Short mmCIF file of C-alpha atoms in Angstrom, two decimals:
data_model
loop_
_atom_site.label_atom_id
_atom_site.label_comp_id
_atom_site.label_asym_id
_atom_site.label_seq_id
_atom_site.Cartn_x
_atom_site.Cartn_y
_atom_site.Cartn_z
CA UNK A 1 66.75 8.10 -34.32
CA UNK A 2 65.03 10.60 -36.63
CA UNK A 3 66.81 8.69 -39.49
CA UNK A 4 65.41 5.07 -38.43
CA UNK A 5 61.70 6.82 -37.30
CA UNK A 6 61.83 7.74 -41.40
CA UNK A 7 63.05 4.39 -42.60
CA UNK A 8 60.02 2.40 -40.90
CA UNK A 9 57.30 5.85 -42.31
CA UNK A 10 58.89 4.97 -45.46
CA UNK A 11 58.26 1.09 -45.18
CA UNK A 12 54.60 1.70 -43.84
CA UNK A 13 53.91 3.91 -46.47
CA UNK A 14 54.83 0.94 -48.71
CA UNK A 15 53.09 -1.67 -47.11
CA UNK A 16 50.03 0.37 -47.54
CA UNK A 17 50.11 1.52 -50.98
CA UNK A 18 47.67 0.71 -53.55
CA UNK A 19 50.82 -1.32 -55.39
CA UNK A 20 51.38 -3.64 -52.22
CA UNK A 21 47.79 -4.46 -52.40
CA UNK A 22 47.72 -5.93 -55.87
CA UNK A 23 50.70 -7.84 -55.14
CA UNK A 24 49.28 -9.55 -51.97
CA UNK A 25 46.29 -9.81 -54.34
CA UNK A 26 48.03 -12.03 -57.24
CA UNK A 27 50.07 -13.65 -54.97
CA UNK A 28 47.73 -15.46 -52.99
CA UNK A 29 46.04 -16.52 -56.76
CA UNK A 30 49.37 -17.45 -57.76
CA UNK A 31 50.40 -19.16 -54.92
CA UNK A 32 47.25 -21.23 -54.34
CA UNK A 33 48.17 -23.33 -57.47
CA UNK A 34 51.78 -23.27 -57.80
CA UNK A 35 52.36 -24.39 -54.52
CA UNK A 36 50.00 -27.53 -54.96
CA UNK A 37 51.83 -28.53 -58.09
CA UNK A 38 55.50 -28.35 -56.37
CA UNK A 39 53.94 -30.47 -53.23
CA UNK A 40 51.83 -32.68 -55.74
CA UNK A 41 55.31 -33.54 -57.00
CA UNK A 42 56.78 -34.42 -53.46
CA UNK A 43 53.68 -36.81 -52.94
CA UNK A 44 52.15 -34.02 -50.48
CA UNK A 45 48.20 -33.25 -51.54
CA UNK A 46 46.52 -30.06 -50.20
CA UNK A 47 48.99 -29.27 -47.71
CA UNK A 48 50.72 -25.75 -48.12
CA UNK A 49 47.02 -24.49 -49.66
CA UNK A 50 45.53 -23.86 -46.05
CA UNK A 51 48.56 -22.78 -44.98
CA UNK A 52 48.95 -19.84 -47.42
CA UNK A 53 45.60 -18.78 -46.88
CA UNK A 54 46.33 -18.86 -43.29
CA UNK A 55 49.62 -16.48 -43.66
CA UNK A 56 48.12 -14.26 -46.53
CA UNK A 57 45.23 -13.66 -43.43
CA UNK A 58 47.88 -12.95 -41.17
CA UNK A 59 49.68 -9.99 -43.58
CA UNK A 60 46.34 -8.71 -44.35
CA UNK A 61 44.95 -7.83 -41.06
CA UNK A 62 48.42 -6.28 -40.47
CA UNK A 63 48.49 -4.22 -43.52
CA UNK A 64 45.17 -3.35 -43.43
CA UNK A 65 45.56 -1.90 -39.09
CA UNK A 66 48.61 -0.27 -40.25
CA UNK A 67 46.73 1.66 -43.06
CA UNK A 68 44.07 2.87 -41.01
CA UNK A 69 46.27 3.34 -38.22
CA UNK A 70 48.61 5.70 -40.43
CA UNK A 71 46.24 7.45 -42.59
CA UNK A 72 44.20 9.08 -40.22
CA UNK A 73 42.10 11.92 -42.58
CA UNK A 74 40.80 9.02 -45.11
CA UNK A 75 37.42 8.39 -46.00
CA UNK A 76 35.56 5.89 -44.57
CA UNK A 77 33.57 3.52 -46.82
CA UNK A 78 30.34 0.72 -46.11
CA UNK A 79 32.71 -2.08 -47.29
CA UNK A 80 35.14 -0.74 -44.46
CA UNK A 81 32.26 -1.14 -41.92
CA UNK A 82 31.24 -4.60 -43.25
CA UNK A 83 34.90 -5.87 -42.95
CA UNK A 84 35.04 -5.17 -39.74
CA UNK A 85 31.68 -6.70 -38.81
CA UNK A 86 32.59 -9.78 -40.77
CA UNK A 87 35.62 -10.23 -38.55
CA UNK A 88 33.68 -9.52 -35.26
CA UNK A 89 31.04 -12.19 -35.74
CA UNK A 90 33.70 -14.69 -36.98
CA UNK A 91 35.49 -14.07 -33.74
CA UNK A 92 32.26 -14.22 -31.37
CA UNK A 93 31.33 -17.51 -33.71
CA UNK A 94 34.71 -18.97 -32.64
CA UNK A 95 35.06 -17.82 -29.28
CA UNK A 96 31.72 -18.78 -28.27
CA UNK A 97 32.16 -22.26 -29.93
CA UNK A 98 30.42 -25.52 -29.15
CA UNK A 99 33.15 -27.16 -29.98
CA UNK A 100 36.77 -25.92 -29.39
CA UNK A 101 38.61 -28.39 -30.79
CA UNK A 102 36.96 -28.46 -33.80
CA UNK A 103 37.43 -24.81 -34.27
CA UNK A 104 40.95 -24.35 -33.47
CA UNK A 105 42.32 -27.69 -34.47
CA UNK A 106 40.39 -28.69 -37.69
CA UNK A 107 42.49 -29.38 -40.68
CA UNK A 108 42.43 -30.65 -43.92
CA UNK A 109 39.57 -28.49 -45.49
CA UNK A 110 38.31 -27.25 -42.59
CA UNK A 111 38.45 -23.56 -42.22
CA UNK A 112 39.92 -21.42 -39.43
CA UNK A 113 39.85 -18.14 -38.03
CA UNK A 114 42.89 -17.22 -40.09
CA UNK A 115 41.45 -18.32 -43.44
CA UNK A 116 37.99 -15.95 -42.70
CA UNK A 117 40.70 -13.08 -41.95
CA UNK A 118 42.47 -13.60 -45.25
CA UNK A 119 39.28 -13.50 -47.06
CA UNK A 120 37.79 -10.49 -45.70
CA UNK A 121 41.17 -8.61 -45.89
CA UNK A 122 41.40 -9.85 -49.20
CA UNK A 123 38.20 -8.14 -50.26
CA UNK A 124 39.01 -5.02 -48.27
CA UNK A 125 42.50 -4.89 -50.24
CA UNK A 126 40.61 -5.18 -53.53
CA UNK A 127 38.82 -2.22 -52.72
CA UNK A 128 42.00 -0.33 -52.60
CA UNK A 129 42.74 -0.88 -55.84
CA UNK A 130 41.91 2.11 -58.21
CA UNK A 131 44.09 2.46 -61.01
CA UNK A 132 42.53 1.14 -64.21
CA UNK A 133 45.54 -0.73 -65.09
CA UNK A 134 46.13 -2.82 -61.65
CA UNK A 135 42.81 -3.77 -61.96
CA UNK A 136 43.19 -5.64 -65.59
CA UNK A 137 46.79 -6.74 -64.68
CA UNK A 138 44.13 -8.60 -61.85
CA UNK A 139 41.97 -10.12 -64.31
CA UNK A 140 45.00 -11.23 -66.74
CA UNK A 141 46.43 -12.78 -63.53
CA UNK A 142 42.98 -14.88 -63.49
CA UNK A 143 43.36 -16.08 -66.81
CA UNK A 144 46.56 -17.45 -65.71
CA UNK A 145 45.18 -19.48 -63.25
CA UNK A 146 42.55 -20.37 -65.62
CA UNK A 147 45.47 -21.66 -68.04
CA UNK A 148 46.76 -23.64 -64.97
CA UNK A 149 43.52 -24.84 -63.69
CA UNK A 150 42.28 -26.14 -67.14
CA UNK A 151 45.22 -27.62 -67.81
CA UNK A 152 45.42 -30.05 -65.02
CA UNK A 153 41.95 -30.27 -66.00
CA UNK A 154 42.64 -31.52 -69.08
CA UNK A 155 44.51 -34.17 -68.66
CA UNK A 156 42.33 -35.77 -66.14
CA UNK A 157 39.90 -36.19 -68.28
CA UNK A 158 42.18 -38.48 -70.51
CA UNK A 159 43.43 -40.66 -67.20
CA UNK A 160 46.77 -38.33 -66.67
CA UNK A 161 47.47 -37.20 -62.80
CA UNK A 162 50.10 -35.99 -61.59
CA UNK A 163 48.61 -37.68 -58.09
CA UNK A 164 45.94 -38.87 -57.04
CA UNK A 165 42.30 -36.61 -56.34
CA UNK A 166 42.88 -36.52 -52.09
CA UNK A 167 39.28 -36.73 -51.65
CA UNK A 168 36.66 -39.02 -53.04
CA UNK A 169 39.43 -40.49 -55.30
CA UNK A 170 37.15 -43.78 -55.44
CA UNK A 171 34.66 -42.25 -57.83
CA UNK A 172 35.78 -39.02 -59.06
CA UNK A 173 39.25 -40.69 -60.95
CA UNK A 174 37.02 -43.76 -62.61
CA UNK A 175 34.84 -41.76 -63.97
CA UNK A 176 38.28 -39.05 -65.15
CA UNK A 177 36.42 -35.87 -63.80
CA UNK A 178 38.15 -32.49 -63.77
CA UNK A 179 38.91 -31.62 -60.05
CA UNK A 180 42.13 -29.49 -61.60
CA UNK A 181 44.56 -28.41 -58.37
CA UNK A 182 41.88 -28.78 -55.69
CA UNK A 183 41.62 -32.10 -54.95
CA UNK A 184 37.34 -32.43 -55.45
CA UNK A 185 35.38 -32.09 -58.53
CA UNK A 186 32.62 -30.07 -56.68
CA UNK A 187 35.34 -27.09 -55.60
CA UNK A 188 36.54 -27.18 -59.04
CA UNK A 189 33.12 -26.65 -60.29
CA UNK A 190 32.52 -23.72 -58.20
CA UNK A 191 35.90 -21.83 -59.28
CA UNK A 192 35.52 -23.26 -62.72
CA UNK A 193 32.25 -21.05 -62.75
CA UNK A 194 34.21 -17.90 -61.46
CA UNK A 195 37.26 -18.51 -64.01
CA UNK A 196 34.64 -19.12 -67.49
CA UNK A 197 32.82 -16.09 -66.59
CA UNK A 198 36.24 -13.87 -66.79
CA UNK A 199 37.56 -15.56 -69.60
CA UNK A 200 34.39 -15.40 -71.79
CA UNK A 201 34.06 -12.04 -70.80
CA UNK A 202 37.01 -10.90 -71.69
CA UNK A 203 36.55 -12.35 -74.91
CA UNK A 204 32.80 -10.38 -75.35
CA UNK A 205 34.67 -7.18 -74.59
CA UNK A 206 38.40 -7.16 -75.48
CA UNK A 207 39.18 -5.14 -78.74
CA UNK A 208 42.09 -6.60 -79.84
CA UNK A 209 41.73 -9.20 -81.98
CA UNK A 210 44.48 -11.38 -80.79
CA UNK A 211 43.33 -11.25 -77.35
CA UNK A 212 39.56 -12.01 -78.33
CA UNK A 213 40.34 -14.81 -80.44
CA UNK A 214 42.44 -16.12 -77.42
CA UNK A 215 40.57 -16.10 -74.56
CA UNK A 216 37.84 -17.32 -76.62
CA UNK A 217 40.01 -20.19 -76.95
CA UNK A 218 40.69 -20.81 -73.01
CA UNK A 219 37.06 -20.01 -72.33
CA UNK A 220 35.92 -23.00 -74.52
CA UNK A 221 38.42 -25.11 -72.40
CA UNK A 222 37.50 -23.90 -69.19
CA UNK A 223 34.44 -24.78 -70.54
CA UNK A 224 34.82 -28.47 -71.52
CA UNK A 225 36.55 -28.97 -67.38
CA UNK A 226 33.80 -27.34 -66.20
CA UNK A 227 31.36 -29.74 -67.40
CA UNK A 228 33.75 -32.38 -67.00
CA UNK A 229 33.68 -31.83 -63.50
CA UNK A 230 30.28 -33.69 -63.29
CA UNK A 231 29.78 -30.84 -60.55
CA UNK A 232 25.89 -30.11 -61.33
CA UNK A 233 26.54 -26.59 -59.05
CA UNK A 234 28.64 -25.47 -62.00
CA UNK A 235 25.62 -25.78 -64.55
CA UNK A 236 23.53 -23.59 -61.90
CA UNK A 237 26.09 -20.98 -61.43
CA UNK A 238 26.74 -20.88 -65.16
CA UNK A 239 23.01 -20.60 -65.70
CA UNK A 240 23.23 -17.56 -63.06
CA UNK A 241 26.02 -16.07 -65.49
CA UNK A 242 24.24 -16.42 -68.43
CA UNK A 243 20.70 -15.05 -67.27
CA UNK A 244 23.00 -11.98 -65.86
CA UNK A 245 24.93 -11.40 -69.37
CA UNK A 246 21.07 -11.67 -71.13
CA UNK A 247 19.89 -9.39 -68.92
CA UNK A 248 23.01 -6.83 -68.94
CA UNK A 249 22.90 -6.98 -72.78
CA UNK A 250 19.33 -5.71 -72.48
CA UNK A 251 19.94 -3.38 -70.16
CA UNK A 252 22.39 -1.40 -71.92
CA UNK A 253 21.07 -2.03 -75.27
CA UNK A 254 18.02 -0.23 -73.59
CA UNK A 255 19.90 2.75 -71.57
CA UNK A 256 21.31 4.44 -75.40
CA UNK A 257 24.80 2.60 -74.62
CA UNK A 258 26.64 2.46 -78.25
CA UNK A 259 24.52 0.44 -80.69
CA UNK A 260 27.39 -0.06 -82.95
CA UNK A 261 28.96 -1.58 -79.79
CA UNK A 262 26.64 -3.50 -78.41
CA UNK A 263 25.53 -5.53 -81.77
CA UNK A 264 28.93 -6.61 -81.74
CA UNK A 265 29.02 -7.41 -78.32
CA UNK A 266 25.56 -9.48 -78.99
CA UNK A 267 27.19 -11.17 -82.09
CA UNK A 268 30.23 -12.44 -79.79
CA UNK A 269 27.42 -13.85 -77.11
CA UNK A 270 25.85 -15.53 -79.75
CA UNK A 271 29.06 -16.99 -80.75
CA UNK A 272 29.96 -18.18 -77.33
CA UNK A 273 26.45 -19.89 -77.02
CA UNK A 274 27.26 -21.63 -80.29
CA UNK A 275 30.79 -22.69 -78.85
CA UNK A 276 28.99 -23.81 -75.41
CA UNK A 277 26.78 -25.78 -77.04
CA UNK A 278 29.78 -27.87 -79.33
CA UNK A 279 31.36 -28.10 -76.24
CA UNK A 280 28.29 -29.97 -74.52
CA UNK A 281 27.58 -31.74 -78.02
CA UNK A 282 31.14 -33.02 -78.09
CA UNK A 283 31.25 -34.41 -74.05
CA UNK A 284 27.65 -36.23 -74.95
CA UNK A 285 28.88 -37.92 -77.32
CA UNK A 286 32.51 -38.61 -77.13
CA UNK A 287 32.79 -38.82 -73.44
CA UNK A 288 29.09 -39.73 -72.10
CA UNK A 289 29.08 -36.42 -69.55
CA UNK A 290 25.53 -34.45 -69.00
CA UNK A 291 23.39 -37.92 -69.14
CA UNK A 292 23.88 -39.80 -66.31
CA UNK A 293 23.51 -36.61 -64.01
CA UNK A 294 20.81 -35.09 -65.80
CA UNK A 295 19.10 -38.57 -64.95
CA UNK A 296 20.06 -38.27 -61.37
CA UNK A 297 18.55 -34.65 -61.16
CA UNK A 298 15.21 -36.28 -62.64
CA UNK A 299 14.64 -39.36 -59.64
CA UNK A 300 15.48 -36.65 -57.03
CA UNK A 301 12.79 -34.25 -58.26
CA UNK A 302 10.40 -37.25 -58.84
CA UNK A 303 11.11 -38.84 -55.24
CA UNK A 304 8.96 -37.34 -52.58
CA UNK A 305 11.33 -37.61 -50.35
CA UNK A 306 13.38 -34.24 -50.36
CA UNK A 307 16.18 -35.08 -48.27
CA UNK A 308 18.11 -37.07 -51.15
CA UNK A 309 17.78 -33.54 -52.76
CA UNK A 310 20.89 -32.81 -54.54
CA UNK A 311 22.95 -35.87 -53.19
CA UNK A 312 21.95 -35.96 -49.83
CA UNK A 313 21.74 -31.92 -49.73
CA UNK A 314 18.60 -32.19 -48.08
CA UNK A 315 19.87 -33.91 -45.16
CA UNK A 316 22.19 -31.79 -45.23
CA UNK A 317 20.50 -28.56 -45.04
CA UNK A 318 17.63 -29.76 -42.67
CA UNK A 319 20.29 -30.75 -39.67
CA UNK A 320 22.05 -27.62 -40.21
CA UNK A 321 19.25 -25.54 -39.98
CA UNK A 322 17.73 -27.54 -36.89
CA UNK A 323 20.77 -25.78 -34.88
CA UNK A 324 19.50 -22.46 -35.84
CA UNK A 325 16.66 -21.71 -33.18
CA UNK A 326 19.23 -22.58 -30.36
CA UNK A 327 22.15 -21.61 -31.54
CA UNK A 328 21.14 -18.22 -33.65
CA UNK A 329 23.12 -15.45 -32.86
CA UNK A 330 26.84 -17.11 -33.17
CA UNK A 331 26.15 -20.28 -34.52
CA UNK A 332 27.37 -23.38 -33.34
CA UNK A 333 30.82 -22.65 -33.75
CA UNK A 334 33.10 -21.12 -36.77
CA UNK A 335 32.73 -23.78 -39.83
CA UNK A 336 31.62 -26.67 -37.16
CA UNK A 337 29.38 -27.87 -39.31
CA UNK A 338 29.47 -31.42 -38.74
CA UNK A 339 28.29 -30.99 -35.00
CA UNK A 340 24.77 -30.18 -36.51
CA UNK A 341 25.23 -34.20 -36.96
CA UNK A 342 26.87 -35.26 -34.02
CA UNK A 343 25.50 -33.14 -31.39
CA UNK A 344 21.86 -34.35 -32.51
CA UNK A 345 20.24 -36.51 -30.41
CA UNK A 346 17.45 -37.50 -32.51
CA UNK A 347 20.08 -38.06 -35.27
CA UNK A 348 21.48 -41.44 -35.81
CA UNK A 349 22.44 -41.95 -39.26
CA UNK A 350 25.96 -42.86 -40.29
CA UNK A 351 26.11 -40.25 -42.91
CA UNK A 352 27.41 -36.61 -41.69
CA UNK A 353 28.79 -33.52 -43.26
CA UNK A 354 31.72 -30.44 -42.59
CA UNK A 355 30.37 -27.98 -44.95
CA UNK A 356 26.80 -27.01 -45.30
CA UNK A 357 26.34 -27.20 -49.32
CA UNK A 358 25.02 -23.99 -49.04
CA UNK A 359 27.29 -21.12 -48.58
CA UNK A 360 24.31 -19.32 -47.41
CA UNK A 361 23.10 -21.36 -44.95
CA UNK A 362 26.24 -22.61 -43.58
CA UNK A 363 27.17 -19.04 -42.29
CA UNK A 364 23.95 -18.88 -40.36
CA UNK A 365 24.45 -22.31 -39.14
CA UNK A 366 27.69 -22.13 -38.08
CA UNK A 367 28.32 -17.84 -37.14
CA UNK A 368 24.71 -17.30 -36.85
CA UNK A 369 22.00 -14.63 -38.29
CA UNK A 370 24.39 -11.67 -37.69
CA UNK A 371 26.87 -12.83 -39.71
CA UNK A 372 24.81 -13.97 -42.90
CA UNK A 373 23.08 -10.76 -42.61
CA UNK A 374 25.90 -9.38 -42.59
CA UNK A 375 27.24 -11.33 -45.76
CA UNK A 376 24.38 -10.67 -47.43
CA UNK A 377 24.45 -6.88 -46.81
CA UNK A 378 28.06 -7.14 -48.32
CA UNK A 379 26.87 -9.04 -52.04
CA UNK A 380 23.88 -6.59 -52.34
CA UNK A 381 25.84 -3.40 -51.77
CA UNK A 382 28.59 -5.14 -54.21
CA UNK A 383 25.82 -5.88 -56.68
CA UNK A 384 24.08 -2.13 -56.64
CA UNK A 385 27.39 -0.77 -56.38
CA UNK A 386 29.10 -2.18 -59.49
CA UNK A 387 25.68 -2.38 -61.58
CA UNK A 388 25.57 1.59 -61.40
CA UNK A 389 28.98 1.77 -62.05
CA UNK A 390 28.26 -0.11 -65.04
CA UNK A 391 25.53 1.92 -66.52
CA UNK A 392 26.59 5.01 -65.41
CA UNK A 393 30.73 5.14 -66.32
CA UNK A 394 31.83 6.99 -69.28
CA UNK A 395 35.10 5.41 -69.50
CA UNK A 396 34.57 1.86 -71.37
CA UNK A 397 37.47 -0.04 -70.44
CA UNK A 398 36.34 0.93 -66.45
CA UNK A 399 32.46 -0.08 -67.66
CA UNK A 400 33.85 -3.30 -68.88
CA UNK A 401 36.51 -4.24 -66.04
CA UNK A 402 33.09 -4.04 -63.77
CA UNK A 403 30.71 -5.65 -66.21
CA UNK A 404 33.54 -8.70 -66.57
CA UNK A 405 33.56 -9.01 -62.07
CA UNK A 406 30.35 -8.67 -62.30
CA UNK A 407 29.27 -11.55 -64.26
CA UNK A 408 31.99 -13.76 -62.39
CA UNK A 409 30.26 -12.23 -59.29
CA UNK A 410 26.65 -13.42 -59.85
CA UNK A 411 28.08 -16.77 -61.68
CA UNK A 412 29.88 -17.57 -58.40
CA UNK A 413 26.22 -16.34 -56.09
CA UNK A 414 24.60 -18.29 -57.90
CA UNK A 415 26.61 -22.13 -57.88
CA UNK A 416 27.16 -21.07 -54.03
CA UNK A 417 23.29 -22.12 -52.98
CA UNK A 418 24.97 -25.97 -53.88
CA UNK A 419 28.28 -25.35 -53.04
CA UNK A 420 30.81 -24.77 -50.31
CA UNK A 421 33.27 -22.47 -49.23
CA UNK A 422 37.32 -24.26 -49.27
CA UNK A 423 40.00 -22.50 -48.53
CA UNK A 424 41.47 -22.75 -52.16
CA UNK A 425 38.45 -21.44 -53.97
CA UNK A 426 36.84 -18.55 -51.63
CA UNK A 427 40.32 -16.37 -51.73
CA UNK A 428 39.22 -15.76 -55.57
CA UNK A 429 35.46 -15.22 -55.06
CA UNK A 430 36.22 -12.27 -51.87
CA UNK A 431 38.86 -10.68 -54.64
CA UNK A 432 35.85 -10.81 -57.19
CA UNK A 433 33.78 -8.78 -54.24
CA UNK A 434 36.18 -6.36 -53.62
CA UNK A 435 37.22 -5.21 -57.14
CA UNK A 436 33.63 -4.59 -57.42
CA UNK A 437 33.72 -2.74 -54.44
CA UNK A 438 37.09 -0.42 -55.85
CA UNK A 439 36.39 2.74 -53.47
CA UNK A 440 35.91 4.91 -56.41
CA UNK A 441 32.95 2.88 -57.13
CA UNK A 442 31.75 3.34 -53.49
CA UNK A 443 30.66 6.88 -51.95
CA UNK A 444 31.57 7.32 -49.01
CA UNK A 445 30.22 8.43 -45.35
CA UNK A 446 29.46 12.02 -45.37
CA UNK A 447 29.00 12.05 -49.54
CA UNK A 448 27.03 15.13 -50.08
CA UNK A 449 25.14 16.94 -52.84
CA UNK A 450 28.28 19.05 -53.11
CA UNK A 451 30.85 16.29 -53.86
CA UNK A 452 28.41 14.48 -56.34
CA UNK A 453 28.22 18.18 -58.24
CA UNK A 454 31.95 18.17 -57.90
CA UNK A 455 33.39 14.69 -59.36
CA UNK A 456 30.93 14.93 -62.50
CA UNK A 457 32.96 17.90 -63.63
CA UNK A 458 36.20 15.99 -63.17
CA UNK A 459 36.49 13.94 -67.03
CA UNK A 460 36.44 10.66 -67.15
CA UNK A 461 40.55 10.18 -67.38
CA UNK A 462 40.93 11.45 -64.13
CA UNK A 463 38.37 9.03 -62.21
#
């Protein structure tokens, strides 16, 4: 009995460890696009993608109550707090649903309970991770899904599928967008933000030359699919990127960081500009990209009337947001957008809408003002977290693992006010929040004076 009562310590101990973690981590990034490809093959389009989300929530929940359930002297941390306030109001959101069916039975990209678990535990399990190395094995495993993404990517653009886009086929495949393994153009503008920002960062900061001149290879690809996407979210969130990286650059430049350093991280920036711009140059006039929307952007700022904002995101975001004074404090029901349509009796357009086209406002329309303050909380404590971290850290490679999440975090913030959360792009955005959110980043509840005085006399090496 002793014997077996070991055994399962042992195997909890494991399940726990900062090594399980990471591999949960990369396998749900790995997973996400492998799996499409091997169903894309059998004819079957975004079918095992909600479905690994769903069991990746599933082992993270019970990882994550076994850890705190076994470890009882640990410290306690804000993003420990928020997690579990992210999964209370998802629960009230669902239980107290409008409608049920729509909840607990929505498919396709609907999202479910289980998918909100797996991206909260997701984030709490990046926070886990401390050790320097894990946490760059986790951005190399990004640029291999960049590599995958772009390359499906790729070949759309030149008319070569290997099936069909599942949704809005009818004018995303004439036109040979990039929608990569996602099956929309729009979701593969959003991650397309997250996965330029790590692979251009990487090359800004990498010293090895091979490296450098690599990823500034797959960032100029990633690149050319995220503009051929036609997704105009991705130029906003690469905009957001950008303005952060200017900013950053200053900042540092400004705090006595290395000069030596920093010119030659300003040199590389410069560099990627001029590569961004070829890039743009080269899908103007080769492959007639940029015009047509840029045009488009132009009659819906000129029309006065706002709700054919953004393609219809004005519509959009004024029946969503006519659900809030009723339904405030849970929303009307876990990702039930669409009711904000249906259940409107003033409303009698053909046209409705599942997600919200604002990650923002779709959490307080459908889990209420709890919940997105709750959200909110999370990205402004991630974002004051890491930025000290950043300024602050004596150890480069750590400054630079932050400053690369970082820039993917506030790329991804910023596309999100046009965007919407799928269940094959959101697992890599809450991995972005928690590995800024490492715990030795955090301090924890009861930091003191004392334990500030003590940790700045440990060196760097041992952080």
């Amino acid at each position: 009995m002793q014997e077996i009562k070991s055994r399962i310590s042992d195997f909890f101990e494991k399940i726990t460890s900062e090594k399980f973690f990471f591999y949960y981590i990369i396998s749900v990034m790995l997973a996400l696009p492998v799996f499409e490809i091997t169903d894309e093959n059998h004819g079957n389009l975004f079918v095992s993608q909600p479905i690994i989300v769903q069991l990746a929530g599933y082992v993270g929940i019970s990882a994550l109550i076994i850890h705190f359930l076994k470890h009882q002297n640990i410290k306690y941390y804000l993003s420990d707090l928020l997690y579990l306030l992210l999964f209370a109001f998802a629960l009230l959101s669902a239980l107290f649903t409008q409608n049920k069916d729509a909840t607990w039975f929505g498919y396709y990209y609907d999202e479910w309970l289980s998918h909100f678990i797996c991206y909260f535990s997701l984030m709490l399990a990046g926070t886990m991770i401390k050790d320097k190395q894990l946490r760059k094995n986790i951005l190399f495993v990004f640029v291999i899904v960049t590599i995958i993404q772009t390359t499906a990517g790729v070949l759309q653009t030149f008319g070569i599928y290997t099936e069909e886009c599942f949704y809005d086929r009818e004018w995303i495949q004439p036109d040979r967008l990039s929608y990569g393994l996602l099956q929309h153009s729009n979701w593969y503008g959003g991650l397309s933000v997250l996965l330029f920002a790590c692979t251009a960062c990487i090359f800004l900061f990498a010293s090895n030359k091979f490296i450098r001149n690599a990823l500034y290879i797959i960032s100029m690809i990633c690149f050319y699919t995220l503009i051929s996407s036609g997704a105009r979210l991705a130029w906003v969130g690469t905009f957001g990127f950008l303005t952060f990286m200017v900013i950053s650059i200053i900042v540092m430049y400004r705090s006595g960081y290395d000069k030596a350093k920093m010119k030659s991280i300003i040199k590389r920036f410069l560099l990627l500009i001029a590569g961004m711009t070829a890039v743009i140059a080269v899908c103007i006039l080769f492959f007639n990209r940029i015009i047509d929307r840029l045009e488009r952007t132009s009659n819906e700022l000129k029309t006065s009337d706002y709700t054919k904002f953004g393609s219809s995101r004005g519509t959009i975001w004024k029946q969503g947001l006519k659900t809030v004074p009723k339904h405030w404090v849970f929303g009307i029901g876990l990702d039930n957008y669409r009711d904000a349509f249906l259940k409107d009796p003033d409303y009698h357009g053909t046209f409705t809408q599942g997600k919200g086209h604002n990650e923002y406002i779709h959490y307080l329309v459908t889990q209420g003002a709890f919940q997105l303050i709750t959200y909110l909380t999370l990205l402004v404590y991630a974002a004051k977290t890491t930025v000290r971290n950043v300024i602050h850290n004596e150890d480069n490679e750590e400054r630079f693992i932050n400053w690369i999440f970082l820039a993917m975090f506030f790329g991804y913030t910023a596309q999100a006010f046009f965007n919407s959360s799928v269940v094959n792009v959101a697992p890599y955005f809450w991995i972005t929040i928690g590995m800024c959110l490492t715990q030795k980043n955090q301090r924890y509840f009861g930091y003191s004076k004392k334990d500030k005085t003590a940790s700045k006399k440990k060196k760097p090496s041992a952080e």
